[in-house]
PDB file of C-alpha atoms in Angstrom:
ATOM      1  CA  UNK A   1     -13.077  -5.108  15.571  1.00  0.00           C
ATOM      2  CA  UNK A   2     -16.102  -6.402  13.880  1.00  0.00           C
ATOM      3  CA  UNK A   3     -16.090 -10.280  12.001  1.00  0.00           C
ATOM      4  CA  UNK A   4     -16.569  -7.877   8.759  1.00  0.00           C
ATOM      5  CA  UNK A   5     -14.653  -5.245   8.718  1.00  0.00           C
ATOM      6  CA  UNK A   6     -11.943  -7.809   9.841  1.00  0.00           C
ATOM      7  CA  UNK A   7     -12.831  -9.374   6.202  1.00  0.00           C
ATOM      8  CA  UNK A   8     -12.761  -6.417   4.101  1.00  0.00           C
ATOM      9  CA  UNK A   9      -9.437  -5.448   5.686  1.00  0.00           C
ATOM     10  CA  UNK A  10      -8.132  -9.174   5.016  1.00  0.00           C
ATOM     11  CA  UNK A  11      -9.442  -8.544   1.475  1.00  0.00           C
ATOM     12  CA  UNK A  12      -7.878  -5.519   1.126  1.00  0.00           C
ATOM     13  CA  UNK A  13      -4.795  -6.935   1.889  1.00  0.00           C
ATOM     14  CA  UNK A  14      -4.846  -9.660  -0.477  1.00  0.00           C
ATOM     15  CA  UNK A  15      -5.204  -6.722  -3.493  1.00  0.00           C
ATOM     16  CA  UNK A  16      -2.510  -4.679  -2.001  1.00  0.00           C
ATOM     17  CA  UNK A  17      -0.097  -7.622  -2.381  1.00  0.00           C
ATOM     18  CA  UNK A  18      -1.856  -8.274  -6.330  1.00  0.00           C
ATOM     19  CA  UNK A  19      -1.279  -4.654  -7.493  1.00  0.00           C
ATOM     20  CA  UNK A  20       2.544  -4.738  -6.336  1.00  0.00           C
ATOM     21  CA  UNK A  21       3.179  -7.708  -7.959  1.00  0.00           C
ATOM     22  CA  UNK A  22       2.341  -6.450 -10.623  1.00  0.00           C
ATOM     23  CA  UNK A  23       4.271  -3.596 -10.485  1.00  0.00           C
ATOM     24  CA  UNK A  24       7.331  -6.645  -9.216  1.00  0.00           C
ATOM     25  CA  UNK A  25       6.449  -8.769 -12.879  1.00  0.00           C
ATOM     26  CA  UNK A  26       6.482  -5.575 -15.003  1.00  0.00           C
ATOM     27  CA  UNK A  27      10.170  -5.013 -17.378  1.00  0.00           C
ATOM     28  CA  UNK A  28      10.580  -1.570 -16.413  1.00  0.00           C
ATOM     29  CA  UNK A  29       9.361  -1.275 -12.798  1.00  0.00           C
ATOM     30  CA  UNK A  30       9.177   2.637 -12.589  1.00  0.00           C
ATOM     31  CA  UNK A  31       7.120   2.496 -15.516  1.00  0.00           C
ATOM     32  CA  UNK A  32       4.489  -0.263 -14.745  1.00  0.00           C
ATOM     33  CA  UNK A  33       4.242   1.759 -11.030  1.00  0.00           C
ATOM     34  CA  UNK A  34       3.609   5.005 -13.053  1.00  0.00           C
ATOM     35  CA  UNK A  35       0.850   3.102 -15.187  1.00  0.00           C
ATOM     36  CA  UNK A  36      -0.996   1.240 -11.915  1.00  0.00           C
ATOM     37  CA  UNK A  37      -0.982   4.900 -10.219  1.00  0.00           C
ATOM     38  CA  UNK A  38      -2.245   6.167 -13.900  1.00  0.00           C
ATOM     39  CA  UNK A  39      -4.809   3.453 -13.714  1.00  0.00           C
ATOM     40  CA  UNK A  40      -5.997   4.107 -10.714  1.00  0.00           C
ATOM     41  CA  UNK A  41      -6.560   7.625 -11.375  1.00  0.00           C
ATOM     42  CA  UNK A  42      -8.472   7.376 -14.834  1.00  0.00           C
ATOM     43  CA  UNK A  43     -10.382   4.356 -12.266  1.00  0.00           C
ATOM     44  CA  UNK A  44     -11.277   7.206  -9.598  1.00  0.00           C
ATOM     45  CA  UNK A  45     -12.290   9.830 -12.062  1.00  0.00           C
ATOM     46  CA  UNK A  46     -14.925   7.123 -13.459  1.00  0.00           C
ATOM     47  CA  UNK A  47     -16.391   7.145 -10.467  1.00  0.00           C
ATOM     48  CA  UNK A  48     -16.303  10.355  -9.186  1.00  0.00           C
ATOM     49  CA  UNK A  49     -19.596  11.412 -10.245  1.00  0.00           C
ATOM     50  CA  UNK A  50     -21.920   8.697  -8.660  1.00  0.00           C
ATOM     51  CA  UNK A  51     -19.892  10.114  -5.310  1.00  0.00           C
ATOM     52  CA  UNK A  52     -20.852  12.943  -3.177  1.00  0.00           C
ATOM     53  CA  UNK A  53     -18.489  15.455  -2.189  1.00  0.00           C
ATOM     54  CA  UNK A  54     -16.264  14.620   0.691  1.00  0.00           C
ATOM     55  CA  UNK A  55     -16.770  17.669   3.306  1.00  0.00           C
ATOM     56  CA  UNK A  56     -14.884  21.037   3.067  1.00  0.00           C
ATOM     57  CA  UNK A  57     -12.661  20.155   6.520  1.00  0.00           C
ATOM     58  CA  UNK A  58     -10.907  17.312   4.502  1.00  0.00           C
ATOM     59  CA  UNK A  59      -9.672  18.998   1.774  1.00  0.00           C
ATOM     60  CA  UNK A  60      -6.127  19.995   2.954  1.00  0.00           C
ATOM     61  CA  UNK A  61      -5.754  16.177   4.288  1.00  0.00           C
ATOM     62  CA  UNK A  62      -6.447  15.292   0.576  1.00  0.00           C
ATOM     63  CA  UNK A  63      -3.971  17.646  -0.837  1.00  0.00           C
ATOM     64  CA  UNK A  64      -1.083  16.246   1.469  1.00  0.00           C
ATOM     65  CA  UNK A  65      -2.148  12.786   0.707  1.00  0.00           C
ATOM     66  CA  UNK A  66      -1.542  13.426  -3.135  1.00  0.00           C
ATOM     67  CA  UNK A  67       2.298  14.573  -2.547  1.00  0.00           C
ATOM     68  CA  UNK A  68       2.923  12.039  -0.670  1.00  0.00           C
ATOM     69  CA  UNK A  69       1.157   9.349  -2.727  1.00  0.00           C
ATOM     70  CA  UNK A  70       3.062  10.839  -5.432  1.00  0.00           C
ATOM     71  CA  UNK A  71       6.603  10.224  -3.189  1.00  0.00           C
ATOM     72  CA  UNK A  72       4.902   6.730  -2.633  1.00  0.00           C
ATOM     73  CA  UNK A  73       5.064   5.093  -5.891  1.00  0.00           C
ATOM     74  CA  UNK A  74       8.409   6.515  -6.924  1.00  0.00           C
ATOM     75  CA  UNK A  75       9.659   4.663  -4.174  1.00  0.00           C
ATOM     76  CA  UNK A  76       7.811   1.639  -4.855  1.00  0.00           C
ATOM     77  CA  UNK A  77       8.865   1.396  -8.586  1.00  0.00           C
ATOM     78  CA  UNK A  78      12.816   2.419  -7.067  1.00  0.00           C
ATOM     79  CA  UNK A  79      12.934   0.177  -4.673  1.00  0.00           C
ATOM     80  CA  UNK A  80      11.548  -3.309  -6.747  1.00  0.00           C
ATOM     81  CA  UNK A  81      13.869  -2.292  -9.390  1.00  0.00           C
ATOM     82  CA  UNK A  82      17.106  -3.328  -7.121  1.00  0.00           C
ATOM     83  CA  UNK A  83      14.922  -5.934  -4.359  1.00  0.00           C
ATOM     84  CA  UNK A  84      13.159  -8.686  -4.511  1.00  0.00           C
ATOM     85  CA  UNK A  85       9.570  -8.469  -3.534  1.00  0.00           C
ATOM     86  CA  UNK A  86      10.594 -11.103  -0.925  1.00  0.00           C
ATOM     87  CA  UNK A  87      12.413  -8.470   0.886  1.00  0.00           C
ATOM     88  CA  UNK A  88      11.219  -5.299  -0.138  1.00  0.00           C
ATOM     89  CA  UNK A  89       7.679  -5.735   0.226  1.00  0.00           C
ATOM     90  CA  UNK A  90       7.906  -7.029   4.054  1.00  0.00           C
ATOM     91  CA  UNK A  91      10.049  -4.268   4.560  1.00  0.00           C
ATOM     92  CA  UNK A  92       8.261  -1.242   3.290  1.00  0.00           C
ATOM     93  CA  UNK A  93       4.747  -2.792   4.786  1.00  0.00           C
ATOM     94  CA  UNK A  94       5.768  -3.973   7.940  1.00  0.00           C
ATOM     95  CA  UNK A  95       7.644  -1.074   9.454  1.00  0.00           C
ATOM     96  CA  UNK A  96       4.699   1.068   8.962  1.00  0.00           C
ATOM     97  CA  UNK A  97       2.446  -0.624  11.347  1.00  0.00           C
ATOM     98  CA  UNK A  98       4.427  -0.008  14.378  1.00  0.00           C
ATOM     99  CA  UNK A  99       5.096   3.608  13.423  1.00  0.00           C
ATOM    100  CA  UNK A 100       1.377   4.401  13.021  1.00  0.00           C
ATOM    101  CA  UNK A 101       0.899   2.690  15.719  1.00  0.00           C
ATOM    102  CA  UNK A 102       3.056   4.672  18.265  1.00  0.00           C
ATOM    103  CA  UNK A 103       1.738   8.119  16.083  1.00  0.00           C
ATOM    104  CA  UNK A 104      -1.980   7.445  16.409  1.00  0.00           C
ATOM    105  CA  UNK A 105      -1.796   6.987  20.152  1.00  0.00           C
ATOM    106  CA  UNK A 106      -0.067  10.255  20.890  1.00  0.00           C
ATOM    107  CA  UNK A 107      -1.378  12.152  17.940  1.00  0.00           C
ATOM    108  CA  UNK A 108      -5.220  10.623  18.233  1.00  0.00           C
ATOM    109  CA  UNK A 109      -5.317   9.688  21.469  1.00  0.00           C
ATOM    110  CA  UNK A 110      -6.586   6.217  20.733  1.00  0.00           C
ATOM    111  CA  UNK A 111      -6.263   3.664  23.578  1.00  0.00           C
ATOM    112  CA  UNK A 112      -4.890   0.013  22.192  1.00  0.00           C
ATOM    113  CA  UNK A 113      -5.641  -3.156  24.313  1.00  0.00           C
ATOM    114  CA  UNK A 114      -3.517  -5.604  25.663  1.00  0.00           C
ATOM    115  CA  UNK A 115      -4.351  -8.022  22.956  1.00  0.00           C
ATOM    116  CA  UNK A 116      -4.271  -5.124  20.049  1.00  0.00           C
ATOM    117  CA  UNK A 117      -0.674  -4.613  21.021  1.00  0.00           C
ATOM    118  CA  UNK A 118       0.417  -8.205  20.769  1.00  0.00           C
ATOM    119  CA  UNK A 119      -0.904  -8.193  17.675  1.00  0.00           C
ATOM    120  CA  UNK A 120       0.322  -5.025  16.238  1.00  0.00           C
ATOM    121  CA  UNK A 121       3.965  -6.523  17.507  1.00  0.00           C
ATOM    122  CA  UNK A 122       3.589 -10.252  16.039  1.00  0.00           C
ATOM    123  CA  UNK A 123       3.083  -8.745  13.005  1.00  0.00           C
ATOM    124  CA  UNK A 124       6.128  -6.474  12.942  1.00  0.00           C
ATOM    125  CA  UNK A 125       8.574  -9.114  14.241  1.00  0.00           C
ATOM    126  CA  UNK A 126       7.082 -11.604  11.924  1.00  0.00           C
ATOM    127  CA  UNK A 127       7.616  -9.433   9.155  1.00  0.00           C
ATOM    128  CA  UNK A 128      11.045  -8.456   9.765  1.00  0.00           C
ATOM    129  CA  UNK A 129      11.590 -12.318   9.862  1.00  0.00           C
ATOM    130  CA  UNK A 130      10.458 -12.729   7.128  1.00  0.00           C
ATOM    131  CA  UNK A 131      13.427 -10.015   5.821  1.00  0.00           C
ATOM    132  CA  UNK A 132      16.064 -11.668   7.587  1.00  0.00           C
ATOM    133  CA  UNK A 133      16.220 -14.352   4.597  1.00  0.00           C
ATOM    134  CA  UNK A 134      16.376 -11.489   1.239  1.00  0.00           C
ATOM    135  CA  UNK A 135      19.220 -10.714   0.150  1.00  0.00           C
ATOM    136  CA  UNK A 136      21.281  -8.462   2.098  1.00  0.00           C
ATOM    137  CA  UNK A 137      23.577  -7.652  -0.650  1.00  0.00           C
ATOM    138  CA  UNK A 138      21.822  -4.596  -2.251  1.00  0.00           C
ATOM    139  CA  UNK A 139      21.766  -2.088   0.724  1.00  0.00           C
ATOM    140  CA  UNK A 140      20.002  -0.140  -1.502  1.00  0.00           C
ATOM    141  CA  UNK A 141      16.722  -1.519  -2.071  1.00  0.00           C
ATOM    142  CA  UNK A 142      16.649  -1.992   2.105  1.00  0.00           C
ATOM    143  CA  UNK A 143      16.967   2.056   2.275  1.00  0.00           C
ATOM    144  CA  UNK A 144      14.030   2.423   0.052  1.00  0.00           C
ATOM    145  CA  UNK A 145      12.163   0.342   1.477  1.00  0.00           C
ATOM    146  CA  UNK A 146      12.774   1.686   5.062  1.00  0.00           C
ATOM    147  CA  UNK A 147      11.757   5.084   3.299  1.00  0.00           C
ATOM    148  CA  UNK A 148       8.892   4.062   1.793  1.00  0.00           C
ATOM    149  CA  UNK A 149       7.744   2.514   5.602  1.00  0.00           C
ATOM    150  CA  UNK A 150       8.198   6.274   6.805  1.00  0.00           C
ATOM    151  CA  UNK A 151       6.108   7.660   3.783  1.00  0.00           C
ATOM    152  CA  UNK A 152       3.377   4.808   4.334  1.00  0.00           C
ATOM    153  CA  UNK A 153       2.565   5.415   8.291  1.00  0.00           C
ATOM    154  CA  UNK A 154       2.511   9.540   7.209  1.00  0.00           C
ATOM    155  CA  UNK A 155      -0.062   8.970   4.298  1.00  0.00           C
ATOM    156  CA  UNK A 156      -1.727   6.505   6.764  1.00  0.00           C
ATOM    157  CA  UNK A 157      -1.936   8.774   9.822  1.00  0.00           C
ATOM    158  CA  UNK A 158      -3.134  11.991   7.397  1.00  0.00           C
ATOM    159  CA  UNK A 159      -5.824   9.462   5.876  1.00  0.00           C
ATOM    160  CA  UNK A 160      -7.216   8.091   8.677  1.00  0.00           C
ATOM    161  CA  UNK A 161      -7.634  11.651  10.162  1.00  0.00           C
ATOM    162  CA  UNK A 162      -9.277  13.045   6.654  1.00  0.00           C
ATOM    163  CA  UNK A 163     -11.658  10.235   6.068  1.00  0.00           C
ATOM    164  CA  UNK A 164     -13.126  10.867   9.452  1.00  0.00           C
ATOM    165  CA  UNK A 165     -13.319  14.341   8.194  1.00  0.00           C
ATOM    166  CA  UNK A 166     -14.945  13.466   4.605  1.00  0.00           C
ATOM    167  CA  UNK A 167     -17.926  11.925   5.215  1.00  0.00           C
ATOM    168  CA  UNK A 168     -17.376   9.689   2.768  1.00  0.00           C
ATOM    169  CA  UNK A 169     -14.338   7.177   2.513  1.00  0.00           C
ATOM    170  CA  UNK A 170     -14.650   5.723  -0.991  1.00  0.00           C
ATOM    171  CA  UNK A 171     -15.070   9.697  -2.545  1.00  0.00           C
ATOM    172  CA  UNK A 172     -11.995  10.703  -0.116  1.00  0.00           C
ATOM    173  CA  UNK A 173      -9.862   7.671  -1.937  1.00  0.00           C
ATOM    174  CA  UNK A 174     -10.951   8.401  -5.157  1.00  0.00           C
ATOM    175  CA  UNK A 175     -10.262  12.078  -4.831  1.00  0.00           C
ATOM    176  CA  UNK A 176      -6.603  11.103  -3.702  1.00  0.00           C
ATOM    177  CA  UNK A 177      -5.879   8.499  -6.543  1.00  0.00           C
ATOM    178  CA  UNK A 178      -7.392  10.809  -9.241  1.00  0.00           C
ATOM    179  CA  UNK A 179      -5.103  13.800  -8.335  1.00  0.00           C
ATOM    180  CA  UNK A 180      -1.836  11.442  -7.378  1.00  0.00           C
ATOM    181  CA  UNK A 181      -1.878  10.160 -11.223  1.00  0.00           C
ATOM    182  CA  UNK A 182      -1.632  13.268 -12.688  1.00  0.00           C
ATOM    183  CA  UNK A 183       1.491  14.836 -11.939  1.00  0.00           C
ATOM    184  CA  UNK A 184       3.043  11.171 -12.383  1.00  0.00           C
ATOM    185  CA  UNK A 185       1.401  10.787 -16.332  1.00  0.00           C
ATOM    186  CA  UNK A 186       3.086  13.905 -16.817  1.00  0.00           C
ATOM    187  CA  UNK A 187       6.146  13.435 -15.983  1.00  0.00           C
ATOM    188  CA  UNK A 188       6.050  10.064 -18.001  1.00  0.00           C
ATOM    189  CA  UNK A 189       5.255  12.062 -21.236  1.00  0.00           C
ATOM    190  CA  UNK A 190       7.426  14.805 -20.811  1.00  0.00           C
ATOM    191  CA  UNK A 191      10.424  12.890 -19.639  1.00  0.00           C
ATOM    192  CA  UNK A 192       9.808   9.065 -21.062  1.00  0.00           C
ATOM    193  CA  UNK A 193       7.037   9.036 -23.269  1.00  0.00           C
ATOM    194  CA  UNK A 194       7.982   6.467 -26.141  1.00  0.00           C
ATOM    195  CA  UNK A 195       9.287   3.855 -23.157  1.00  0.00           C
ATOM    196  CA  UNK A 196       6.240   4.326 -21.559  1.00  0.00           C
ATOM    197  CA  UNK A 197       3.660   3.883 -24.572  1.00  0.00           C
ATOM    198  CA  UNK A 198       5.818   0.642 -25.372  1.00  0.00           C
ATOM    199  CA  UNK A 199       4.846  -0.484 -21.734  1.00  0.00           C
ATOM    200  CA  UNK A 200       0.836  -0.181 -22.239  1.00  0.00           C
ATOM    201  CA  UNK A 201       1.004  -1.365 -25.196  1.00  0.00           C
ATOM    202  CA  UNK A 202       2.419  -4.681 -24.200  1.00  0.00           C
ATOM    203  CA  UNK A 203       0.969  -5.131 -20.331  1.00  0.00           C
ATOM    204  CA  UNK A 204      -2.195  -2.372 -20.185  1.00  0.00           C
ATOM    205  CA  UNK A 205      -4.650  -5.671 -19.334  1.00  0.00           C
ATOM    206  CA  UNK A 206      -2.471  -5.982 -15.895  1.00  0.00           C
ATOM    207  CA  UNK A 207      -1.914  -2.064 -15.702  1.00  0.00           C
ATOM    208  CA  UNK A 208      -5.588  -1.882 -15.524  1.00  0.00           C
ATOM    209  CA  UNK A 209      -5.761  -5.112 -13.100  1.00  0.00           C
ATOM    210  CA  UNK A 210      -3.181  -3.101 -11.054  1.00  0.00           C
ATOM    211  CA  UNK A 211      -4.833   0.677 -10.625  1.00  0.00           C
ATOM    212  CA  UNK A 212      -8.196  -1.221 -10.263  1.00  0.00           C
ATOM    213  CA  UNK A 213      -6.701  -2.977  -6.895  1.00  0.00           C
ATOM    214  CA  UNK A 214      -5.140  -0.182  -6.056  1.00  0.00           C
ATOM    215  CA  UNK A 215      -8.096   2.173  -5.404  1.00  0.00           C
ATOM    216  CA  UNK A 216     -10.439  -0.740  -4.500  1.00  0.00           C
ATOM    217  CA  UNK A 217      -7.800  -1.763  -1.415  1.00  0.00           C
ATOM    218  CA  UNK A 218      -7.371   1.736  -0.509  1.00  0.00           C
ATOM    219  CA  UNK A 219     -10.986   2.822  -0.358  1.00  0.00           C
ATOM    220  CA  UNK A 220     -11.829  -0.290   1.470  1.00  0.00           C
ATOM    221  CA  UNK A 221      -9.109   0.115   4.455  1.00  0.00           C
ATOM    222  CA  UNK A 222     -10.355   3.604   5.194  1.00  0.00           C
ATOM    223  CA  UNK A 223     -13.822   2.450   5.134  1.00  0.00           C
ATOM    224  CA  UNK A 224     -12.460  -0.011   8.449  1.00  0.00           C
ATOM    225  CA  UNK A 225     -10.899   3.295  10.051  1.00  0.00           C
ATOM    226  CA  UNK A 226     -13.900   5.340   9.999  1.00  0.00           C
ATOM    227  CA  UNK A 227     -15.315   2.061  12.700  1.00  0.00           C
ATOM    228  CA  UNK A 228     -12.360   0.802  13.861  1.00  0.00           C
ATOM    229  CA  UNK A 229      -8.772   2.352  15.454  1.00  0.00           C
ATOM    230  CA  UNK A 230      -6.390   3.544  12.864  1.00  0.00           C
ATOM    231  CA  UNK A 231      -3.726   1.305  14.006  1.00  0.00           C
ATOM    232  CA  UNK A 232      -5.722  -1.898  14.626  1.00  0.00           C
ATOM    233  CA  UNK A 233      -6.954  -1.671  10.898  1.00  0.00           C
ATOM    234  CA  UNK A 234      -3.256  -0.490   9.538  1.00  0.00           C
ATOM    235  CA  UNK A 235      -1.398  -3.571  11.105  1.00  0.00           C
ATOM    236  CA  UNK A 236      -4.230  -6.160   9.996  1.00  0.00           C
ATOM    237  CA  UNK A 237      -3.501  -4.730   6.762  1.00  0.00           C
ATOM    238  CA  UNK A 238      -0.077  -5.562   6.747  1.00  0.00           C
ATOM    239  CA  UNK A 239      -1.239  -9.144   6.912  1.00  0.00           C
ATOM    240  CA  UNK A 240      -0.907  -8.748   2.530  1.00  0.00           C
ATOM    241  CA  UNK A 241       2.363  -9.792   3.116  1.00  0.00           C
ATOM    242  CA  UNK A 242       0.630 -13.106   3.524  1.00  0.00           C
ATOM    243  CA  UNK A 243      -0.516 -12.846   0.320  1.00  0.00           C
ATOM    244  CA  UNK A 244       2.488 -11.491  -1.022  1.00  0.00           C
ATOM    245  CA  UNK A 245       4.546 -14.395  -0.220  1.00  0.00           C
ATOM    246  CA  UNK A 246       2.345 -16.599  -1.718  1.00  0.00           C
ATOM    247  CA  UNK A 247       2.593 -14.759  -4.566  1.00  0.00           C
ATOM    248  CA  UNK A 248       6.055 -14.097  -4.693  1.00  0.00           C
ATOM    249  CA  UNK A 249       7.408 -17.726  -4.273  1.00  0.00           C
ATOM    250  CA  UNK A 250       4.537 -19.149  -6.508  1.00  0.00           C
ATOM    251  CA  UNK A 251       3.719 -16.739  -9.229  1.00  0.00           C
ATOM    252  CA  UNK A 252       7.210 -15.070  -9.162  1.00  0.00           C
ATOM    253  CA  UNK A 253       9.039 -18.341  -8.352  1.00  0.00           C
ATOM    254  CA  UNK A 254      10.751 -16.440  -5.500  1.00  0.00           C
ATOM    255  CA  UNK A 255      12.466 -18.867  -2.784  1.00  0.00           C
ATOM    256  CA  UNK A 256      10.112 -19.005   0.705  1.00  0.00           C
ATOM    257  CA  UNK A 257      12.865 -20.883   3.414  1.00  0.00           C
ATOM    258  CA  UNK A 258      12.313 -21.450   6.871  1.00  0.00           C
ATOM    259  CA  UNK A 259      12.250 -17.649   7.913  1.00  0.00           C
ATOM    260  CA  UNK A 260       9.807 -16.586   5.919  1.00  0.00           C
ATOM    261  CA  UNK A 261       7.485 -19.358   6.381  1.00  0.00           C
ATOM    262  CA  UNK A 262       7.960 -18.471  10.469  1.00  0.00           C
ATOM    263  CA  UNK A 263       7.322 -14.894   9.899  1.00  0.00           C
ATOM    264  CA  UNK A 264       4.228 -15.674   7.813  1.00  0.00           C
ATOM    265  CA  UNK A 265       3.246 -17.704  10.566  1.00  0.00           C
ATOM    266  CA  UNK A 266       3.889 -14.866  13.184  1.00  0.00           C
ATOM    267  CA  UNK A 267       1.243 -12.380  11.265  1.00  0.00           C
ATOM    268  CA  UNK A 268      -1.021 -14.972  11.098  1.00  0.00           C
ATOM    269  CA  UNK A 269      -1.104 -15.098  14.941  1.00  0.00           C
ATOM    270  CA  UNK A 270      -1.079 -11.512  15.043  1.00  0.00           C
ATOM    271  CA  UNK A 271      -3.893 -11.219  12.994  1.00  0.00           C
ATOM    272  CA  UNK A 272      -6.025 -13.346  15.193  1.00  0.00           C
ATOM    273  CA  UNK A 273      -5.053 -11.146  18.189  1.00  0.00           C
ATOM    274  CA  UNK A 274      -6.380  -8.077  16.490  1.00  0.00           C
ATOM    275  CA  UNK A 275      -9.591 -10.451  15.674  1.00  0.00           C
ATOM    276  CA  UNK A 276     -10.445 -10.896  19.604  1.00  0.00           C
ATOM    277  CA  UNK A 277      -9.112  -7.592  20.441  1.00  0.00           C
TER     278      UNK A 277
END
């Protein structure tokens, strides 16, 4: 893996992390999700047309990736309305990795170094670590967020396979985004319209903030799979929880003990074994 694709996939990270907490800070979590995924799509149809076409061969990968992108954020909203993002977050991210990892070389055939496989596991036991101090109470959110770990290495797997299809990564996220918002703006109006108009009306500046990320992150991490294997680049990305603990325990005031800070430090060294890898 290259010094900058390494970068953009650390960067990428870092707005993963922004986008759900600001899904984590909103009063109605379903809600704020529902206007970050609208966000992103009214941010992808913007851009659209300076984008050409991703190729024909793609197109069924891009309609899978919408339904479950659409299963995606109703978890997300679900789950941070009964966990912290202390817990939920490492939970839902940090699964993934090893999943996709274990798919993509029996499904793609890719062949993982010594050193890509120490890091892909330092960065899933670091992150459950990190878990091991949330709250255990609330079974619940821990279900979701095991869910949500099983819908993000299926989108991930179908993505990485369509972008190498498309042609064109950013057009291939943008088409995703753009489609996934729909069906979730209208079930808002139908179902919670008034609730909903309250929310943009009082947090629409971080709604924006949020979609924005959102497609930027996205767009960016399948730009590092089109060089780069798909679970190399989906386990560096889980180094946002990095990011996300930072922002949880200084923006959200969450408490960071002694396993967290360990875990944190666990991805870390994970993330420079995927460096030399």
């Amino acid at each position: 893996m290259s010094f900058s694709v390494f970068a953009i996939v650390l960067f990428a990270a870092a707005l993963h992390a922004s986008w759900n907490a600001v899904v984590k800070s909103g009063d109605d979590k379903v809600l704020m999700t529902i206007m970050v995924a609208a966000s992103a799509s009214v941010t992808a149809a913007m851009v659209l047309p300076f984008l050409a076409s991703p190729a024909r061969p793609c197109w069924p990968f891009i309609a899978s990736s919408v339904l479950i992108h659409i299963v995606y954020f109703a978890l997300v909203g679900s789950a941070y309305r009964v966990g912290d993002m202390g817990q939920v977050y490492p939970l839902m991210r940090g699964t993934a990795p090893f999943l996709v990892a274990l798919a993509s070389v029996s499904a793609f055939g890719e062949k993982l170094s010594i050193p890509a496989w120490m890091g892909v596991g330092l960065i899933c036991v670091g992150i459950i670590t990190m878990v091991k101090e949330g709250k255990a109470s609330d079974m619940r959110g821990i279900y979701l967020a095991l869910l949500n770990a099983i819908v993000i290495a299926s989108y991930t797997l179908i993505d990485g396979a369509g972008t190498r299809l498309s042609g064109s990564p950013t057009a291939y996220a943008a088409w995703v985004f753009m489609l996934t918002g729909f069906p979730l703006m209208a079930w808002v109006v139908f179902a919670r319209r008034e609730a909903f108009v309250g929310v943009v009306r009082r947090q629409w500046r971080t709604g924006v903030f949020g979609g924005a990320a959102t497609v930027l992150s996205y767009a960016l991490v399948l730009g590092a799979m089109m060089t780069a294997p798909i679970a190399m680049v989906a386990a560096l990305r889980e180094t946002s929880i990095l990011f996300g603990t930072a922002i949880a325990g200084i923006v959200l005031r969450e408490r960071l003990g002694p396993a967290r800070l360990i875990g944190a430090g666990l991805i870390g060294l994970g993330a420079v074994a995927l460096r030399l890898a």
